[in-house]
Amino acid sequence: MSTKNPDAYSYLIKCLQVLPNVGPKTAQRMAHTLLQQNRDGAAELLMALDRALKQVNHCQSCNNFCEHEICHICADPKRDATRLMIVQMPADVPAMELARCHDGLYFVLMGQVSPTQNMDLDSIDLHKLVARLSGSPVVEIIIATSFTAEGDATAYILLELFKEQPYKISRLARGMPLGSELEYVDAGTLAQAVYERQLLNNT
Amino acid sequence: MSTKNPDAYSYLIKCLQVLPNVGPKTAQRMAHTLLQQNRDGAAELLMALDRALKQVNHCQSCNNFCEHEICHICADPKRDATRLMIVQMPADVPAMELARCHDGLYFVLMGQVSPTQNMDLDSIDLHKLVARLSGSPVVEIIIATSFTAEGDATAYILLELFKEQPYKISRLARGMPLGSELEYVDAGTLAQAVYERQLLNNT
């Protein structure tokens, strides 16, 4: 195991650190698991990653991860196309679907704006949202960002973006515990927060 | 994203859970990083994992991860083949090499025995160790397992294994770390350092 010219083992440890919150020590433990304890699992992970990189793209409509042009929710003619719920992450969609309180469509920002990082807008797909809305039948926009500093900042950015637009804009009710993230909230609380969503402008 | 027939995204999330301490939520965050924030890094990880699974095996002599039959340490004729240091994990070898205090060879157990899991011996490669020692010129065995409950249990197992053998067997000294100040050393270490105090004169 020369440290100058990295061998396959060291190279794997280096590459594993692309994962969030994984440093050298954790990567070492992961490499050990993959190569020593569970080679079958590692081979399956290899296949899954290969398949995901090849097949997973973004739904042209809602921006969620998707293997087709349009995801099954956006393709469903029974969904109410006049109401659009904007969420931060892919995981928020199944969480909301489980709550069975929103029969409109979604838009997934794929990130959030961070007030501690100069409100950098590159971390959310705003241009895709604008393109999604242009010429669409959307009347109501439900901002379903988390009730964290980042979620609040993201909601603020969205409100600014739609300031001059005729949409009815609301945000999830603060029936949700402060500091909580959407994907972790139980279905009942989530449903309540949707029913009591608060109007943010006067239209 | 149907939950019944997993798509490529859900399949990746499932397969990422082969990694140690990675549950569904962490896997979800990882998949998001790999597919949204860093596809280049994900592609590199894919390559690294593929290469590692194909190329990384075990050194026939020391059992460490290695891309050849014999690793560069075991192949080095300048190493003292009469002294064998037994360590738990691959990471222990470079750590010990950095200390420049052992010019013998190594054997990597690739695990440890856990006293809380019925001292299951399957987690260490004992049969490979026995094969390694049979007919070898080894005279001295240095047990360099960690000073944890698991490391102690592993050392005990090794000592039992070699009970009837003529090897000179030792374990790393316990005591105060170099450069440590007495007041900051934990009580257990301090007590051990007192019990195993070294005589400085010849009387």
PDB file of N, CA, C and O in Angstrom, chain A residues 51-79:
ATOM      1  N   ARG A  51     -26.423   1.791 -12.550  1.00  0.00           N
ATOM      2  CA  ARG A  51     -27.759   1.939 -13.126  1.00  0.00           C
ATOM      3  C   ARG A  51     -28.318   3.333 -12.848  1.00  0.00           C
ATOM      4  O   ARG A  51     -28.872   3.985 -13.741  1.00  0.00           O
ATOM      5  N   ALA A  52     -28.144   3.798 -11.611  1.00  0.00           N
ATOM      6  CA  ALA A  52     -28.689   5.108 -11.238  1.00  0.00           C
ATOM      7  C   ALA A  52     -28.031   6.215 -12.053  1.00  0.00           C
ATOM      8  O   ALA A  52     -28.705   7.121 -12.549  1.00  0.00           O
ATOM      9  N   LEU A  53     -26.696   6.126 -12.216  1.00  0.00           N
ATOM     10  CA  LEU A  53     -26.002   7.171 -12.971  1.00  0.00           C
ATOM     11  C   LEU A  53     -26.436   7.180 -14.432  1.00  0.00           C
ATOM     12  O   LEU A  53     -26.485   8.219 -15.070  1.00  0.00           O
ATOM     13  N   LYS A  54     -26.748   5.997 -14.943  1.00  0.00           N
ATOM     14  CA  LYS A  54     -27.164   5.915 -16.345  1.00  0.00           C
ATOM     15  C   LYS A  54     -28.628   6.307 -16.531  1.00  0.00           C
ATOM     16  O   LYS A  54     -28.987   6.919 -17.525  1.00  0.00           O
ATOM     17  N   GLN A  55     -29.480   5.904 -15.581  1.00  0.00           N
ATOM     18  CA  GLN A  55     -30.922   6.021 -15.816  1.00  0.00           C
ATOM     19  C   GLN A  55     -31.594   7.184 -15.111  1.00  0.00           C
ATOM     20  O   GLN A  55     -32.603   7.690 -15.594  1.00  0.00           O
ATOM     21  N   VAL A  56     -31.052   7.597 -13.941  1.00  0.00           N
ATOM     22  CA  VAL A  56     -31.784   8.611 -13.181  1.00  0.00           C
ATOM     23  C   VAL A  56     -31.503  10.006 -13.716  1.00  0.00           C
ATOM     24  O   VAL A  56     -30.371  10.458 -13.744  1.00  0.00           O
ATOM     25  N   ASN A  57     -32.549  10.655 -14.164  1.00  0.00           N
ATOM     26  CA  ASN A  57     -32.455  12.048 -14.568  1.00  0.00           C
ATOM     27  C   ASN A  57     -33.543  12.822 -13.855  1.00  0.00           C
ATOM     28  O   ASN A  57     -34.054  12.363 -12.844  1.00  0.00           O
ATOM     29  N   HIS A  58     -33.876  13.970 -14.372  1.00  0.00           N
ATOM     30  CA  HIS A  58     -34.894  14.771 -13.723  1.00  0.00           C
ATOM     31  C   HIS A  58     -36.178  14.769 -14.540  1.00  0.00           C
ATOM     32  O   HIS A  58     -36.135  14.837 -15.771  1.00  0.00           O
ATOM     33  N   CYS A  59     -37.315  14.671 -13.849  1.00  0.00           N
ATOM     34  CA  CYS A  59     -38.605  14.819 -14.511  1.00  0.00           C
ATOM     35  C   CYS A  59     -38.639  16.208 -15.153  1.00  0.00           C
ATOM     36  O   CYS A  59     -38.318  17.203 -14.504  1.00  0.00           O
ATOM     37  N   GLN A  60     -39.005  16.258 -16.430  1.00  0.00           N
ATOM     38  CA  GLN A  60     -39.030  17.535 -17.158  1.00  0.00           C
ATOM     39  C   GLN A  60     -40.041  18.509 -16.564  1.00  0.00           C
ATOM     40  O   GLN A  60     -39.941  19.712 -16.766  1.00  0.00           O
ATOM     41  N   SER A  61     -40.980  17.981 -15.798  1.00  0.00           N
ATOM     42  CA  SER A  61     -42.006  18.847 -15.247  1.00  0.00           C
ATOM     43  C   SER A  61     -41.723  19.228 -13.792  1.00  0.00           C
ATOM     44  O   SER A  61     -41.614  20.398 -13.465  1.00  0.00           O
ATOM     45  N   CYS A  62     -41.552  18.221 -12.913  1.00  0.00           N
ATOM     46  CA  CYS A  62     -41.440  18.547 -11.488  1.00  0.00           C
ATOM     47  C   CYS A  62     -40.006  18.584 -10.992  1.00  0.00           C
ATOM     48  O   CYS A  62     -39.751  18.932  -9.851  1.00  0.00           O
ATOM     49  N   ASN A  63     -39.038  18.192 -11.825  1.00  0.00           N
ATOM     50  CA  ASN A  63     -37.620  18.253 -11.477  1.00  0.00           C
ATOM     51  C   ASN A  63     -37.191  17.164 -10.490  1.00  0.00           C
ATOM     52  O   ASN A  63     -36.043  17.133 -10.054  1.00  0.00           O
ATOM     53  N   ASN A  64     -38.123  16.282 -10.095  1.00  0.00           N
ATOM     54  CA  ASN A  64     -37.762  15.189  -9.187  1.00  0.00           C
ATOM     55  C   ASN A  64     -36.892  14.178  -9.940  1.00  0.00           C
ATOM     56  O   ASN A  64     -36.853  14.162 -11.158  1.00  0.00           O
ATOM     57  N   PHE A  65     -36.161  13.332  -9.202  1.00  0.00           N
ATOM     58  CA  PHE A  65     -35.431  12.243  -9.840  1.00  0.00           C
ATOM     59  C   PHE A  65     -36.432  11.335 -10.556  1.00  0.00           C
ATOM     60  O   PHE A  65     -37.507  11.043 -10.028  1.00  0.00           O
ATOM     61  N   CYS A  66     -36.059  10.858 -11.717  1.00  0.00           N
ATOM     62  CA  CYS A  66     -37.020  10.139 -12.547  1.00  0.00           C
ATOM     63  C   CYS A  66     -36.274   9.418 -13.660  1.00  0.00           C
ATOM     64  O   CYS A  66     -35.250   9.889 -14.146  1.00  0.00           O
ATOM     65  N   GLU A  67     -36.763   8.251 -14.069  1.00  0.00           N
ATOM     66  CA  GLU A  67     -36.106   7.511 -15.140  1.00  0.00           C
ATOM     67  C   GLU A  67     -36.719   7.779 -16.504  1.00  0.00           C
ATOM     68  O   GLU A  67     -36.273   7.249 -17.510  1.00  0.00           O
ATOM     69  N   HIS A  68     -37.797   8.559 -16.506  1.00  0.00           N
ATOM     70  CA  HIS A  68     -38.469   8.855 -17.772  1.00  0.00           C
ATOM     71  C   HIS A  68     -38.489  10.366 -17.978  1.00  0.00           C
ATOM     72  O   HIS A  68     -38.015  11.120 -17.138  1.00  0.00           O
ATOM     73  N   GLU A  69     -39.060  10.793 -19.077  1.00  0.00           N
ATOM     74  CA  GLU A  69     -39.168  12.230 -19.343  1.00  0.00           C
ATOM     75  C   GLU A  69     -40.022  12.898 -18.274  1.00  0.00           C
ATOM     76  O   GLU A  69     -39.695  13.951 -17.776  1.00  0.00           O
ATOM     77  N   ILE A  70     -41.114  12.212 -17.946  1.00  0.00           N
ATOM     78  CA  ILE A  70     -42.096  12.751 -16.995  1.00  0.00           C
ATOM     79  C   ILE A  70     -42.352  11.693 -15.929  1.00  0.00           C
ATOM     80  O   ILE A  70     -42.536  10.522 -16.244  1.00  0.00           O
ATOM     81  N   CYS A  71     -42.369  12.079 -14.652  1.00  0.00           N
ATOM     82  CA  CYS A  71     -42.581  11.112 -13.572  1.00  0.00           C
ATOM     83  C   CYS A  71     -44.055  10.702 -13.496  1.00  0.00           C
ATOM     84  O   CYS A  71     -44.918  11.330 -14.120  1.00  0.00           O
ATOM     85  N   HIS A  72     -44.328   9.655 -12.717  1.00  0.00           N
ATOM     86  CA  HIS A  72     -45.699   9.122 -12.723  1.00  0.00           C
ATOM     87  C   HIS A  72     -46.703  10.066 -12.081  1.00  0.00           C
ATOM     88  O   HIS A  72     -47.890  10.032 -12.388  1.00  0.00           O
ATOM     89  N   ILE A  73     -46.247  10.932 -11.186  1.00  0.00           N
ATOM     90  CA  ILE A  73     -47.185  11.895 -10.583  1.00  0.00           C
ATOM     91  C   ILE A  73     -47.562  12.969 -11.607  1.00  0.00           C
ATOM     92  O   ILE A  73     -48.738  13.275 -11.806  1.00  0.00           O
ATOM     93  N   CYS A  74     -46.552  13.518 -12.277  1.00  0.00           N
ATOM     94  CA  CYS A  74     -46.826  14.566 -13.282  1.00  0.00           C
ATOM     95  C   CYS A  74     -47.629  14.005 -14.461  1.00  0.00           C
ATOM     96  O   CYS A  74     -48.376  14.735 -15.116  1.00  0.00           O
ATOM     97  N   ALA A  75     -47.464  12.698 -14.729  1.00  0.00           N
ATOM     98  CA  ALA A  75     -48.152  12.093 -15.871  1.00  0.00           C
ATOM     99  C   ALA A  75     -49.593  11.709 -15.532  1.00  0.00           C
ATOM    100  O   ALA A  75     -50.369  11.356 -16.410  1.00  0.00           O
ATOM    101  N   ASP A  76     -49.947  11.805 -14.240  1.00  0.00           N
ATOM    102  CA  ASP A  76     -51.271  11.367 -13.794  1.00  0.00           C
ATOM    103  C   ASP A  76     -52.319  12.434 -14.116  1.00  0.00           C
ATOM    104  O   ASP A  76     -52.302  13.528 -13.549  1.00  0.00           O
ATOM    105  N   PRO A  77     -53.277  12.141 -15.025  1.00  0.00           N
ATOM    106  CA  PRO A  77     -54.258  13.162 -15.428  1.00  0.00           C
ATOM    107  C   PRO A  77     -55.237  13.496 -14.316  1.00  0.00           C
ATOM    108  O   PRO A  77     -55.952  14.507 -14.384  1.00  0.00           O
ATOM    109  N   LYS A  78     -55.269  12.653 -13.254  1.00  0.00           N
ATOM    110  CA  LYS A  78     -56.210  12.902 -12.158  1.00  0.00           C
ATOM    111  C   LYS A  78     -55.701  13.978 -11.183  1.00  0.00           C
ATOM    112  O   LYS A  78     -56.456  14.466 -10.342  1.00  0.00           O
ATOM    113  N   ARG A  79     -54.411  14.317 -11.276  1.00  0.00           N
ATOM    114  CA  ARG A  79     -53.876  15.339 -10.363  1.00  0.00           C
ATOM    115  C   ARG A  79     -54.361  16.713 -10.798  1.00  0.00           C
ATOM    116  O   ARG A  79     -54.514  16.998 -11.987  1.00  0.00           O
TER     117      ARG A  79
END
